[in-house]
GROMACS .gro file of C-alpha atoms in nm:
model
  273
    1UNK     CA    1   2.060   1.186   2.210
    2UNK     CA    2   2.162   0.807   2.153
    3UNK     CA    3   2.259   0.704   1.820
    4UNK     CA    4   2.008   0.478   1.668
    5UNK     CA    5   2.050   0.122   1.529
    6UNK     CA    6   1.768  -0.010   1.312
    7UNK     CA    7   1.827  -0.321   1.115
    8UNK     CA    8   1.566  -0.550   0.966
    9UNK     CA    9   1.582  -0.919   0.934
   10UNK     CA   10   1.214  -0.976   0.801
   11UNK     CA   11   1.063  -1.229   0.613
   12UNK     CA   12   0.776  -1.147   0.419
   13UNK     CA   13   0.626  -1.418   0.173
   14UNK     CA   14   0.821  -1.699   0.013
   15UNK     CA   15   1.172  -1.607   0.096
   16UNK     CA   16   1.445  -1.362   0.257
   17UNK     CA   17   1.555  -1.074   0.043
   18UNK     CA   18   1.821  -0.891   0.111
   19UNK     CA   19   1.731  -0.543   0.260
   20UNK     CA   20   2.042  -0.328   0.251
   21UNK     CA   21   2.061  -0.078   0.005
   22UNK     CA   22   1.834   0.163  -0.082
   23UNK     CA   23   1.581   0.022   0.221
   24UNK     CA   24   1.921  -0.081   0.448
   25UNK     CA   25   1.986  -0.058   0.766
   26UNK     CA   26   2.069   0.286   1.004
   27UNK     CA   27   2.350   0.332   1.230
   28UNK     CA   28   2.380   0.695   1.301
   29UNK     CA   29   2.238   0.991   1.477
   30UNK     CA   30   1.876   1.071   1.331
   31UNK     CA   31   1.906   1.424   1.513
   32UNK     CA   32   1.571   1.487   1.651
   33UNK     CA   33   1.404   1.783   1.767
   34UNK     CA   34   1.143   1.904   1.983
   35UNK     CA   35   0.920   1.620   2.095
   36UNK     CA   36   0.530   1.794   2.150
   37UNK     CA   37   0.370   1.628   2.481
   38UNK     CA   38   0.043   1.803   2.589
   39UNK     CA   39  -0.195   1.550   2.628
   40UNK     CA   40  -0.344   1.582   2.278
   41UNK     CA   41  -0.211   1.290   2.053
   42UNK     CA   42  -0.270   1.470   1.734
   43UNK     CA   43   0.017   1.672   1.775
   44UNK     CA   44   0.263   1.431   1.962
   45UNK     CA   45   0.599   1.364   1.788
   46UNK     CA   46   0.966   1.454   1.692
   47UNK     CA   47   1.086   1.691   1.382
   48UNK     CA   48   1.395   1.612   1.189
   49UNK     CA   49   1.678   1.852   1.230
   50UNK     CA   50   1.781   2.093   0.948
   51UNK     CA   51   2.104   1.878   0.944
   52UNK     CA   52   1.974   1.535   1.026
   53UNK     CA   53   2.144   1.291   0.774
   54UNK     CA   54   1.766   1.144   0.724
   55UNK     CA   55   1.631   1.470   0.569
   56UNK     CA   56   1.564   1.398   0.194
   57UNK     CA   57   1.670   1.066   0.159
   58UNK     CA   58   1.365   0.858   0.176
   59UNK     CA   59   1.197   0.658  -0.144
   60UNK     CA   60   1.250   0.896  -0.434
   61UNK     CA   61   0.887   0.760  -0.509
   62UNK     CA   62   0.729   0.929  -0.262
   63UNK     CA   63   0.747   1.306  -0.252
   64UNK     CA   64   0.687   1.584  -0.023
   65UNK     CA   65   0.456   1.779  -0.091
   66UNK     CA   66   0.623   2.061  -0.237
   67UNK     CA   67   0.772   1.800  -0.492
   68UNK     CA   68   1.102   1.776  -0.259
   69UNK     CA   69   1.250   1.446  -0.203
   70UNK     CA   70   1.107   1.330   0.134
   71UNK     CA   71   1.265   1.200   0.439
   72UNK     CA   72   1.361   0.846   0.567
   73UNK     CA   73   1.057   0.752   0.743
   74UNK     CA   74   0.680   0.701   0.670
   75UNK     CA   75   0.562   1.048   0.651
   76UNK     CA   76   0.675   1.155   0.352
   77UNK     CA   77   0.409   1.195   0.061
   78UNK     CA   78   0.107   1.442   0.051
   79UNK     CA   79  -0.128   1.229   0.221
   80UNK     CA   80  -0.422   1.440   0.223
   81UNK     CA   81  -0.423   1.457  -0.183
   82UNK     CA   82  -0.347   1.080  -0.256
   83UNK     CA   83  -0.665   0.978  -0.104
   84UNK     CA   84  -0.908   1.278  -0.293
   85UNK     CA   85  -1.169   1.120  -0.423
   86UNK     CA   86  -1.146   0.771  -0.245
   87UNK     CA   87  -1.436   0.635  -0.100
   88UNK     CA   88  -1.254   0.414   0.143
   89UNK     CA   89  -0.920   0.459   0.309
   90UNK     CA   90  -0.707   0.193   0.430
   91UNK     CA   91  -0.418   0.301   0.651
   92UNK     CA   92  -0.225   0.059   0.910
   93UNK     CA   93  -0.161   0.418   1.102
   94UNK     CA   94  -0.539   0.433   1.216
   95UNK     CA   95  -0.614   0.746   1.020
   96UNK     CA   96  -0.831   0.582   0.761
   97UNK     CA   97  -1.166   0.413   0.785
   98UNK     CA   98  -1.016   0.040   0.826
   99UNK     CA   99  -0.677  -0.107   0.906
  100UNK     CA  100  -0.747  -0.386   0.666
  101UNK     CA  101  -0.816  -0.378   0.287
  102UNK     CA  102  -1.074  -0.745   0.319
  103UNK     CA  103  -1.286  -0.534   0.556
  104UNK     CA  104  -1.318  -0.204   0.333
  105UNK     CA  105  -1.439  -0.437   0.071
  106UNK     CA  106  -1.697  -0.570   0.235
  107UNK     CA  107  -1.825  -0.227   0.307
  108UNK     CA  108  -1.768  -0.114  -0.039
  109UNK     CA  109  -2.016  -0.125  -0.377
  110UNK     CA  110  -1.940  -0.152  -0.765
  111UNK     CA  111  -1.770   0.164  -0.883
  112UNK     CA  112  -1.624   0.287  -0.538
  113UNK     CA  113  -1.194   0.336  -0.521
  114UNK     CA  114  -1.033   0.166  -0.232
  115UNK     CA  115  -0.707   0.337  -0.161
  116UNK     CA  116  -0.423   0.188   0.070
  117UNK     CA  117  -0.147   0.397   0.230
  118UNK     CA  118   0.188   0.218   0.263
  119UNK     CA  119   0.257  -0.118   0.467
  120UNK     CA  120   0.245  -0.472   0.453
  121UNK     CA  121  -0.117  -0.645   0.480
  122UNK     CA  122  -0.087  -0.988   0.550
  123UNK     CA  123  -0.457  -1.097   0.445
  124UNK     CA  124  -0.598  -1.265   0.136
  125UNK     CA  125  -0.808  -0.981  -0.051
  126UNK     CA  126  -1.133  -1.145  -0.216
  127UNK     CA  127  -1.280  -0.922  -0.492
  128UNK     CA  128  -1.575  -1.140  -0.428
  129UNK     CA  129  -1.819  -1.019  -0.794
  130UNK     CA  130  -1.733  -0.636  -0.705
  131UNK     CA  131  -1.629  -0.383  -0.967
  132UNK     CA  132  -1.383  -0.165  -0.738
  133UNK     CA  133  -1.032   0.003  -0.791
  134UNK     CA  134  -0.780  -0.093  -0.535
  135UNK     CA  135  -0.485   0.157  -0.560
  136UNK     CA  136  -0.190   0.150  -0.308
  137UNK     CA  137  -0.139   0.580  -0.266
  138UNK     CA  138   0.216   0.612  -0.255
  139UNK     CA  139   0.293   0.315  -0.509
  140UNK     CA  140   0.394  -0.019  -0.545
  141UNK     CA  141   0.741  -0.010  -0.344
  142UNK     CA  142   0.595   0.067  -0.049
  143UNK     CA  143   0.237  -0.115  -0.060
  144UNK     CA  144   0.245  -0.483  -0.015
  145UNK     CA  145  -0.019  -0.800   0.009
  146UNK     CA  146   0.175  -1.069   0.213
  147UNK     CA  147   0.211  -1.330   0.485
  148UNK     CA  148   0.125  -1.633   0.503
  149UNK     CA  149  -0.229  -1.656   0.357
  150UNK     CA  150  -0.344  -1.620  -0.059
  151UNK     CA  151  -0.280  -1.315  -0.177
  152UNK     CA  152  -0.619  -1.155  -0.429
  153UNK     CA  153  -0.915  -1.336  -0.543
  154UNK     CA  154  -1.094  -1.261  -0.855
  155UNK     CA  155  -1.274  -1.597  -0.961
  156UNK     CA  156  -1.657  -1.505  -0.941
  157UNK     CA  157  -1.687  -1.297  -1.298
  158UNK     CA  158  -1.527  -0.987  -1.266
  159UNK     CA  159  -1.502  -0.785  -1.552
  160UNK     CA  160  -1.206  -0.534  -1.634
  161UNK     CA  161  -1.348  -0.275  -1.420
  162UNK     CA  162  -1.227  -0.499  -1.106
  163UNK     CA  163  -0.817  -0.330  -1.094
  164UNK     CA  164  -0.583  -0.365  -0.866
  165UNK     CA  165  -0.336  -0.060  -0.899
  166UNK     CA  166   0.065   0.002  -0.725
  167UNK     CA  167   0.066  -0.237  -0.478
  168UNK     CA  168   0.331  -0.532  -0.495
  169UNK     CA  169   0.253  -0.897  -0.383
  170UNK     CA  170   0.434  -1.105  -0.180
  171UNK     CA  171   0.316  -1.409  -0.043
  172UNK     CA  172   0.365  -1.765   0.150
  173UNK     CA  173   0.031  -1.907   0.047
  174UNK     CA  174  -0.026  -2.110  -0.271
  175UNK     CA  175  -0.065  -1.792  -0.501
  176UNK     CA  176  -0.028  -1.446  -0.520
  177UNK     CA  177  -0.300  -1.375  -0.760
  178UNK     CA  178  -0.579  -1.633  -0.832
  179UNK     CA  179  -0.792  -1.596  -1.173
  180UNK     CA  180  -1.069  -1.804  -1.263
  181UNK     CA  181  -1.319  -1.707  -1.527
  182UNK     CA  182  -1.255  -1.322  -1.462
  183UNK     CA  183  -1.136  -1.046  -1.626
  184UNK     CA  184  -0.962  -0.810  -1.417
  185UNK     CA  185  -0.723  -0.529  -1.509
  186UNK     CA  186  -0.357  -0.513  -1.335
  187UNK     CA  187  -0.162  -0.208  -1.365
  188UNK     CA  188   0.166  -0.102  -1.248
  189UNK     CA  189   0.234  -0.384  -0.969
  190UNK     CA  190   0.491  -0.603  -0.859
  191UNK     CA  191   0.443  -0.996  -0.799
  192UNK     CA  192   0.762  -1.064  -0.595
  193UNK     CA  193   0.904  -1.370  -0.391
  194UNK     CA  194   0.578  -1.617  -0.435
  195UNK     CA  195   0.711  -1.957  -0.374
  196UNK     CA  196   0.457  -2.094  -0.584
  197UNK     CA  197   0.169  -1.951  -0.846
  198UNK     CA  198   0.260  -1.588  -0.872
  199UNK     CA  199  -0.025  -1.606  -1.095
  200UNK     CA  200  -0.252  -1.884  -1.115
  201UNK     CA  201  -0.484  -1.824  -1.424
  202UNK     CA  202  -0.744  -2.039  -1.507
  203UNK     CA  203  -1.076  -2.161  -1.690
  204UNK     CA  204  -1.170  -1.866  -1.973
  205UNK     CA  205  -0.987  -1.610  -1.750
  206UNK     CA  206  -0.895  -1.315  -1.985
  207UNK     CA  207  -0.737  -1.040  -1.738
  208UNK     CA  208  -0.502  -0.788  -1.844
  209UNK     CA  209  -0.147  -0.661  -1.686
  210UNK     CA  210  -0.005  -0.399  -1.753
  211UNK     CA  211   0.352  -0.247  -1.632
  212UNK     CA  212   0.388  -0.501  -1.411
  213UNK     CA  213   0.684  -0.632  -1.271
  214UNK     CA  214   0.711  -1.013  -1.249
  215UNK     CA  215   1.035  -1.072  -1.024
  216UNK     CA  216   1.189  -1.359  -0.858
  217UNK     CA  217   0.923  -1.612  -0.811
  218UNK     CA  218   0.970  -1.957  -0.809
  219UNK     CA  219   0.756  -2.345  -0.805
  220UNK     CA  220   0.631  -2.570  -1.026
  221UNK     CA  221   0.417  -2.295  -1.273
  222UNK     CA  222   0.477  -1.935  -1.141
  223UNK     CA  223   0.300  -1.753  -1.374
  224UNK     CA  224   0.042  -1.996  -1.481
  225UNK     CA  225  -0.196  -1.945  -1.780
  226UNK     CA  226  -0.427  -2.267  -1.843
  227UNK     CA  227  -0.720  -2.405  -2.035
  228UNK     CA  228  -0.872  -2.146  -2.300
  229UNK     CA  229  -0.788  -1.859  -2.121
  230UNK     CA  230  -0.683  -1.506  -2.336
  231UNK     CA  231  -0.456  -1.271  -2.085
  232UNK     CA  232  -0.253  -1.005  -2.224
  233UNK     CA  233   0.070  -0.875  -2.081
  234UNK     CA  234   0.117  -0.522  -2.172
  235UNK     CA  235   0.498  -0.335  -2.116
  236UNK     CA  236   0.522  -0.627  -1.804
  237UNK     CA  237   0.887  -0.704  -1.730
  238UNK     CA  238   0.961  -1.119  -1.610
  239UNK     CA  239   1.297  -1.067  -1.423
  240UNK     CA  240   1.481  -1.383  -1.257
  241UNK     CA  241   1.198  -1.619  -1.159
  242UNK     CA  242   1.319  -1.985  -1.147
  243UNK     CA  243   1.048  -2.265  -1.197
  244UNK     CA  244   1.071  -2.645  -1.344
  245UNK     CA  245   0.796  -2.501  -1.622
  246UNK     CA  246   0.825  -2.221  -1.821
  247UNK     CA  247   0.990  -2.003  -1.558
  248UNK     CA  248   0.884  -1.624  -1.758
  249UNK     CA  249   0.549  -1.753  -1.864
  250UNK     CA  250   0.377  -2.112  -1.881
  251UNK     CA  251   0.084  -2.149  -2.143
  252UNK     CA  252  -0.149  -2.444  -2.201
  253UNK     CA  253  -0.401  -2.652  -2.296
  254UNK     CA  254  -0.610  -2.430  -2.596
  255UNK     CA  255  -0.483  -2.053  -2.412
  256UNK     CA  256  -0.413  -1.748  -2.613
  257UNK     CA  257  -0.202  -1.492  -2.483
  258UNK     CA  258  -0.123  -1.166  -2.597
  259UNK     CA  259   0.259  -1.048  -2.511
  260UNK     CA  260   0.311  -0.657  -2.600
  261UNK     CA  261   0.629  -0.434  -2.577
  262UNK     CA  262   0.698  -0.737  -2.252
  263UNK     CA  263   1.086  -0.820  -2.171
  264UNK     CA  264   1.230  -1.111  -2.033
  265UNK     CA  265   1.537  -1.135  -1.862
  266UNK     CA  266   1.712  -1.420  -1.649
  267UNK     CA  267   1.473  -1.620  -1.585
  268UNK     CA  268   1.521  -2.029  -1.585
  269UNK     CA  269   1.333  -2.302  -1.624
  270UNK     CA  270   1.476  -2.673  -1.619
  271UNK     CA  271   1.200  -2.772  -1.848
  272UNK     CA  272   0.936  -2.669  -2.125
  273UNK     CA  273   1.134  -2.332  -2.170
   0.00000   0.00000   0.00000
């Protein structure tokens, strides 16, 4: 067995991050077993020695099953019981109904959950009027919306019933989150990297975020709340984002917002606060 390399270099959304660490690179011997060939590609694959340095060191996030720390890779998690009770499963690994989380809501109807397994979906996500739960499975540090496109839509009247739920967004485009005389409900997500709105909020808008991470975005207005809207920002944390207007937060013209148990740390503006 060859010692493996793996190093990654991406770019995902506005700009480079630095990706050793926790998530950094891998220069040793995985030590893998038994590889299953028998013409049946449900059971093909390797198995991680007993004394493989990547048993139980993946994401502390994501458990085994048994509640054990899982390994480094994409496997770890029970699978099976994060999607109970979903009506549509969204899974880049081709084990769900659709490899994109656009086309599962165009199947889907007010009421149904939406649930996306972990990976990076570079497509804009249009709520499009419908009252549905998107929730990322395994949780917001290993679920992204990114690329190059918009990130989520909610501007045709949905009501706090439209949520969006563990999944972190990271995009290129001109906003991560666009919000125009909706109401939708945001809970425990990250807006990351967005070079410009992180969250563009607009025109009696009133949605609600909660335990949400706001983190290193940057542009003119990254979080963006404008003419009569009423958003409230529940336990959110606004960590580091740089901006030439009101770098944590930027209200105007006749908006109301509602801040509660929110911190703010290091972020910089070089005007209006």
């Amino acid at each position: 067995m060859h010692a493996v390399s793996v190093t990654s270099d991406a770019v995902c959304g506005g700009a480079a991050t630095d990706r050793m660490g926790r998530h950094g690179s891998l220069s040793v011997d995985p030590q893998v077993n038994s590889v299953v060939v028998d013409r049946d590609p449900n059971d093909d694959g390797v198995a991680l020695a007993v004394t493989s340095p990547c048993s139980d060191t993946g994401a502390i996030e994501v458990p085994e099953a048994d509640g054990s720390r899982s390994d480094m890779g994409y496997t770890g998690g029970d699978l099976g019981g994060d999607v109970a009770g979903a009506d549509w499963v969204v899974s880049q690994w081709g084990d769900g109904d659709t490899r994109s989380i656009a086309e599962a809501l165009s199947w889907a109807s007010s009421g149904d959950l939406i649930v996306v397994q972990p990976g990076v979906y570079e497509e804009t996500v249009d709520y499009d009027g419908l009252e549905v739960t998107i929730r990322g499975t395994l949780g917001k540090d290993v679920t992204y919306i990114g690329g190059n496109s918009g990130g989520l839509n909610w501007d045709n009247g949905e009501t706090a019933d439209a949520r969006l739920e563990s999944i972190s967004v990271w995009t290129a485009g001109s906003y991560g989150m666009y919000i125009v005389s909706s109401d939708p409900t945001i809970s425990d997500c990250r807006l990351l990297y967005n070079s410009s709105f992180s969250a563009y909020i607009y025109h009696y808008a009133n949605p609600v975020f909660e335990d949400t991470h706001f983190y290193r975005n940057s542009g003119s207005y990254p979080q963006y709340t404008y003419y009569y809207t009423q958003p409230t920002f529940r336990r959110c944390r606004f960590e580091e984002n740089v901006s030439t207007h009101g770098a944590g937060l930027y209200v105007d013209s006749y908006s109301d917002v509602l801040v509660e148990s929110c911190s703010f740390e290091g972020n910089y503006a070089s005007s209006y606060g």
